[in-house]
XYZ file of C-alpha atoms in Angstrom:
335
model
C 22.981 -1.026 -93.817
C 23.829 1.092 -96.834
C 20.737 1.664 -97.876
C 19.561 3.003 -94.324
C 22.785 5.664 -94.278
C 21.915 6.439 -97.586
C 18.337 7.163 -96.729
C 19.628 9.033 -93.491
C 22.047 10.641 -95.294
C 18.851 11.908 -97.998
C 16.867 13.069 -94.978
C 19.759 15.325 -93.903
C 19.941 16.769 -97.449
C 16.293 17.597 -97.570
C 16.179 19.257 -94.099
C 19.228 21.210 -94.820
C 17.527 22.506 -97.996
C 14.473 23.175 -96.565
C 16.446 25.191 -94.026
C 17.987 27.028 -96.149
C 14.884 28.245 -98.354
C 12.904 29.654 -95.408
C 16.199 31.208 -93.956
C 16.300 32.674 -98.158
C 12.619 33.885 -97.555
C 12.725 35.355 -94.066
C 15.945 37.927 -95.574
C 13.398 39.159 -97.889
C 10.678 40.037 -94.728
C 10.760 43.627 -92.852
C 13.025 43.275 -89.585
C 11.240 45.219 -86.119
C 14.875 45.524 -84.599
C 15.227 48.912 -86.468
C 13.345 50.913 -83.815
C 14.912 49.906 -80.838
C 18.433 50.810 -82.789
C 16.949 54.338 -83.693
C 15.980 54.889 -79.918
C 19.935 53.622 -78.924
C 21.173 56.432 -81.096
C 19.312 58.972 -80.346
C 20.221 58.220 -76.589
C 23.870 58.061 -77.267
C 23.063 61.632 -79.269
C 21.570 63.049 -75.788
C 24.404 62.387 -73.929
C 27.030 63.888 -76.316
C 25.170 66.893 -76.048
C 25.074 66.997 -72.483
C 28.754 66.590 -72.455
C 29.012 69.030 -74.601
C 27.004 71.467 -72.858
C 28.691 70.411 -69.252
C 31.873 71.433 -70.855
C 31.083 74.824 -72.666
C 29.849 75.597 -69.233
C 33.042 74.677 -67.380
C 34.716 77.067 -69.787
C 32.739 79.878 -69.472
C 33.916 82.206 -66.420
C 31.820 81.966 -63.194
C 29.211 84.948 -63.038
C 29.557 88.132 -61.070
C 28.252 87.978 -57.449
C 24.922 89.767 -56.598
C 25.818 93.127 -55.244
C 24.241 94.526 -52.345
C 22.142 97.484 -52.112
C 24.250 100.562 -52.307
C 23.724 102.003 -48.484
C 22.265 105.163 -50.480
C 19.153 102.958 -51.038
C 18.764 101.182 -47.751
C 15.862 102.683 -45.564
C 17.358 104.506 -42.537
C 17.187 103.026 -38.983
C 16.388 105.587 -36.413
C 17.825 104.048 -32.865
C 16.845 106.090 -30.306
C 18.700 105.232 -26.962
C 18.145 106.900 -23.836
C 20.512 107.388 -21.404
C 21.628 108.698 -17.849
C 24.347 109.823 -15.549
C 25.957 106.693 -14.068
C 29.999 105.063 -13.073
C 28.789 102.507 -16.223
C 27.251 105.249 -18.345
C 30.213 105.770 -20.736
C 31.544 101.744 -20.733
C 27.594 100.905 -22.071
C 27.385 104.103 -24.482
C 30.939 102.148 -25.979
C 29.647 99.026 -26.590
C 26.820 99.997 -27.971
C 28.211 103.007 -30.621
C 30.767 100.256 -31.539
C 28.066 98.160 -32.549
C 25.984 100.177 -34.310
C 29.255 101.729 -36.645
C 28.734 97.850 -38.405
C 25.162 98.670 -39.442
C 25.105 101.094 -42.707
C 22.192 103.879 -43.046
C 21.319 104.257 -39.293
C 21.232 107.351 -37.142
C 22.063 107.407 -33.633
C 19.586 109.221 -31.704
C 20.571 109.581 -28.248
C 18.697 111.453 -25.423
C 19.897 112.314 -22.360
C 18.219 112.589 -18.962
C 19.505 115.703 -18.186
C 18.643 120.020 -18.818
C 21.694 120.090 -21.024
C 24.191 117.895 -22.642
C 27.121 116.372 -20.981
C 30.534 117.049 -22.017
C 30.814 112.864 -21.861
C 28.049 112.304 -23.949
C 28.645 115.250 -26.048
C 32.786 114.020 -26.825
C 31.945 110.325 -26.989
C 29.270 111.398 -29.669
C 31.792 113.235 -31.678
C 34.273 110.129 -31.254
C 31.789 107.377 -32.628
C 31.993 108.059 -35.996
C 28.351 108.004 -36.997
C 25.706 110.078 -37.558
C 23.946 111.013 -35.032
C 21.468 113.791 -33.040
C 22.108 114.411 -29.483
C 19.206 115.905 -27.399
C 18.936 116.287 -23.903
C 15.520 116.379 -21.486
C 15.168 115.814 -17.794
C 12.892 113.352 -16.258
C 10.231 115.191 -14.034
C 10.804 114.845 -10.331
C 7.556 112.967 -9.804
C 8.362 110.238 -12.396
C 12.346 109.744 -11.259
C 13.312 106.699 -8.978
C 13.171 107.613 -5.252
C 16.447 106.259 -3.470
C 16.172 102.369 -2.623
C 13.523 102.233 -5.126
C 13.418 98.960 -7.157
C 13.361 99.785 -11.082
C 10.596 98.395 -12.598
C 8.339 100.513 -9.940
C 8.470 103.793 -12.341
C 8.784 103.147 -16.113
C 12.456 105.228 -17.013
C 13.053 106.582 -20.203
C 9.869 107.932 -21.315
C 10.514 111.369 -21.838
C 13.717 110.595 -23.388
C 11.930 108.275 -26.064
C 9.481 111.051 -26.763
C 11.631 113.698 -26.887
C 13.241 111.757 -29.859
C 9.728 111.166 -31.535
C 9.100 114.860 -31.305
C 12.680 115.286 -33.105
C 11.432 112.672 -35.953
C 8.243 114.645 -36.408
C 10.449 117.712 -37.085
C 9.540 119.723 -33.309
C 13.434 120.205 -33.039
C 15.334 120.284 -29.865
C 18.378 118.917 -30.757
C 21.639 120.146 -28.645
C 24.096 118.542 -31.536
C 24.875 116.422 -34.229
C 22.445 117.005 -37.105
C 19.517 119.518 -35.996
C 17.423 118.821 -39.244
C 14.223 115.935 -39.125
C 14.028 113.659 -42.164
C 12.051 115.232 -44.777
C 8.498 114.337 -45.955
C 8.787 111.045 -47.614
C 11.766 109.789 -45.883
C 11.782 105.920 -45.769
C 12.816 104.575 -42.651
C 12.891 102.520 -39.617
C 12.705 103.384 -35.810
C 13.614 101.737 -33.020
C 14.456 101.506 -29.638
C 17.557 100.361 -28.344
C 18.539 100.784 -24.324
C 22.254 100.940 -23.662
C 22.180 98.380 -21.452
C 21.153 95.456 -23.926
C 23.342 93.287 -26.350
C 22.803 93.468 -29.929
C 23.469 91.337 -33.109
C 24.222 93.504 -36.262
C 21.688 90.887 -37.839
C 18.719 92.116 -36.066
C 19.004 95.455 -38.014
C 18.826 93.721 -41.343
C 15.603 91.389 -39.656
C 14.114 94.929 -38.797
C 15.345 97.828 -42.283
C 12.036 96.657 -44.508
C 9.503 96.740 -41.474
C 6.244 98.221 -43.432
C 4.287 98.745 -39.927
C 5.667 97.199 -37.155
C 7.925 93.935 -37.043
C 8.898 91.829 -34.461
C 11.032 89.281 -32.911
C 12.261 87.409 -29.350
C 14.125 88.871 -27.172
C 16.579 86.453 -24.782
C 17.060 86.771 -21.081
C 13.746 88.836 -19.917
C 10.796 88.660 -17.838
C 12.004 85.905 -15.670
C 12.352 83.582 -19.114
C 15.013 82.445 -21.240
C 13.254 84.228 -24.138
C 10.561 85.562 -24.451
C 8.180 87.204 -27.841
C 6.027 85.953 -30.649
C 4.064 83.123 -31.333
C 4.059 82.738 -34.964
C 1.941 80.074 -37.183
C 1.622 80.022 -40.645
C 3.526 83.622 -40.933
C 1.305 85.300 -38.496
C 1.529 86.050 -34.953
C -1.256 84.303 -32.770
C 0.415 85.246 -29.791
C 2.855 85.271 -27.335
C 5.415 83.418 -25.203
C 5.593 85.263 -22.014
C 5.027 84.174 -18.485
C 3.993 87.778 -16.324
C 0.996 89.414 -17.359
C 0.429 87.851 -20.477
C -3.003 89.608 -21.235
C -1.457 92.861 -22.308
C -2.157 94.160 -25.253
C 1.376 93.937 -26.439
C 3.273 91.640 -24.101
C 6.682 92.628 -25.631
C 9.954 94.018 -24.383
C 10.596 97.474 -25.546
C 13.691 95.631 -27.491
C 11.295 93.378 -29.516
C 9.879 95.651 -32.015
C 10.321 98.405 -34.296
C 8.117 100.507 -36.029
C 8.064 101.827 -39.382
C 8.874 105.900 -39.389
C 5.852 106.671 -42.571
C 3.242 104.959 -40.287
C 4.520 106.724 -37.147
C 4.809 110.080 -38.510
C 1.120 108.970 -39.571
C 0.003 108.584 -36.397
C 0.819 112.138 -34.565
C -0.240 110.647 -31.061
C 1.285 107.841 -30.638
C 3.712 107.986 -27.739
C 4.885 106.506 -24.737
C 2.439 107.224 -21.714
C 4.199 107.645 -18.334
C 1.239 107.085 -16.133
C 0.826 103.794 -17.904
C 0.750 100.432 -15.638
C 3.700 98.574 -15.154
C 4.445 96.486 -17.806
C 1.882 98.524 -20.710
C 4.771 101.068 -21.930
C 5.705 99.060 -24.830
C 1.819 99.018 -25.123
C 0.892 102.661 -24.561
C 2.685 102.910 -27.635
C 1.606 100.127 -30.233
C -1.948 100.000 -29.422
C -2.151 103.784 -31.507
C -0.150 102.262 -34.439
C -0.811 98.255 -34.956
C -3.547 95.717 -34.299
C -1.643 92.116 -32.909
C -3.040 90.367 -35.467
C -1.405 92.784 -38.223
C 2.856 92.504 -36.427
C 4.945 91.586 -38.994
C 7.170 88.331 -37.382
C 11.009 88.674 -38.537
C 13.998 86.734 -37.250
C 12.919 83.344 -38.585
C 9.597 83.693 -37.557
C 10.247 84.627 -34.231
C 12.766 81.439 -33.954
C 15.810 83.226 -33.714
C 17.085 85.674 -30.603
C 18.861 88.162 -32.169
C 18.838 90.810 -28.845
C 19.680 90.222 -25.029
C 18.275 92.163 -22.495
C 21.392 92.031 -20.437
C 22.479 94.538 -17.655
C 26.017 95.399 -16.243
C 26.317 94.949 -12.919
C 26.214 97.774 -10.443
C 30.297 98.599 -9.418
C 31.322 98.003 -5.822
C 32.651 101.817 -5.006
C 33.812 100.608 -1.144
C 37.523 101.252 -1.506
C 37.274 104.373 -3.308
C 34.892 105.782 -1.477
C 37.570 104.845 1.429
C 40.459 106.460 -0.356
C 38.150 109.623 -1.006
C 37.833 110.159 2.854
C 41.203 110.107 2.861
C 42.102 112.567 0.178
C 43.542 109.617 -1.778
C 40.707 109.336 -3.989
C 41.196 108.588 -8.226
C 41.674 111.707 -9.980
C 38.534 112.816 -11.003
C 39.886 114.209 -14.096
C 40.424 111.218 -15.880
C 36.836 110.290 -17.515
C 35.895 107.021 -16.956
């Protein structure tokens, strides 16, 4: 029994020491865990830069907003607005002047459909605070609405809208405000804007860059909820519009505007009279723009930015009671 523990006991030994030697030996080999230690390190570097960076930037003071334009370099809007004697005449020319004292660089050109300029027109002018030319021309007797006449049976306006090109392509006229046209050179923007309509001061930032002639929906018209552009791929392919969609330019005149360089380019482009119903926005474009070439703004036509809207015609049966009476309102108070 001794002599088998001491052999075990021998065994042990020998295994230990063999053990002990290769363990000896392998301290003396080149180790591969260097490597993945470097790579650790260098990590742990990484990051103590970042945090470092992340901080100097929390210290640093936030930069300066991006200033607008100064107005002195916007291109000036032309809005030319015609306009007529009527009881809502002076509530609509309010609205609208009040809207367009938020837009900066824009003239106000309004025309009247009259020989001469009103003393309503002519005050509220003076009142609105912008600039603005005031001109005056009266529709021909031929072209005017005959009583009980529906209003889309004779286009309205037309003279008034070229009276105010004529102005832009220096022919004069005006009756106040400033007499001089924009010079040669002048970069600008023209458009068309009824009284009647409702406007967001967004759709004059869509429209200040227009380099020919941009465009964009219009809500509440031609029967439709909208109606305007087509757009794909940034181009217009045509248009959503349910009555007589095979004009040229099946737009409302609110829908566009037209660059003033390519319309002072274009002497004879103007608004024909004797056109059809439904081709005055056409008479127009088709001497300035081919479809293909409208510049889409407003999202790409996905945003309704103007509403052709209309103010209701005021019931006049009790005053026109009190008037046969002699108890009438006194007409001295402008209204």
């Amino acid at each position: 029994m001794k002599l088998k523990l001491k052999n075990v006991f021998l065994a042990y030994f020998l295994v230990s020491i063999a053990g002990l030697l290769y363990a000896l030996v392998q301290l003396g080999q080149p180790c591969d865990c260097l490597p993945p230690l470097r790579a650790a390190a260098e990590q742990l570097r990484q990051k103590d830069l970042r945090i470092s960076q992340l901080q100097a930037d929390l210290r640093r003071p936030p930069p300066a907003p991006a200033q607008p334009p100064e107005p002195e370099a916007l291109p000036t809007i032309y809005v030319i607005t015609p306009t007529y004697a009527r009881l809502v005449q002076k509530a609509e020319l309010v609205r609208l002047s009040q809207t367009l004292s938020l837009v900066p660089r824009l003239h106000w050109l309004l025309v009247e459909d009259a020989e001469s300029p009103t003393p309503l027109v002519s005050g509220l002018l003076a009142a609105s605070g912008l600039l603005f030319t005031h001109l005056a021309v009266l529709t021909p007797k031929a072209q005017r609405l005959r009583e009980g006449e529906p209003g889309w049976v004779r286009p309205r306006g037309v003279e008034q809208r070229n009276k105010a090109l004529d102005w832009l392509r220096g022919k004069g006229g005006a009756v106040g405000g400033e007499k001089d046209s924009p010079p040669p050179g002048t970069q600008g923007v023209v458009y068309f804007a009824d009284d009647d309509n409702t406007y967001s001061r967004e759709l004059f930032k869509e429209m200040r860059w227009t380099r020919g002639v941009s465009v964009w929906p219009v809500g509440l018209v031609g029967g439709l909820r909208f109606e305007g552009p087509r757009v794909q791929d940034g181009r217009v392919v045509g248009f959503h519009t349910a009555w007589e969609p095979n004009r040229p330019f099946p737009l409302d005149m609110a829908g566009f505007a037209v660059s003033l360089p390519l319309l002072l380019a274009k002497p004879n482009a103007q608004f024909d009279a004797t056109a059809p119903r439904g081709h005055l926005e056409s008479s127009l474009l088709s001497h300035l723009v081919d479809p293909k070439d409208l510049e889409p703004r407003a999202a790409n036509c996905t945003q309704v930015l103007v509403w052709h809207t209309r103010t209701e015609k005021p019931k006049m049966k009790q005053e026109e009671q009190l008037q046969r009476q002699g108890q009438g309102s006194d007409p001295a108070i402008e209204v």
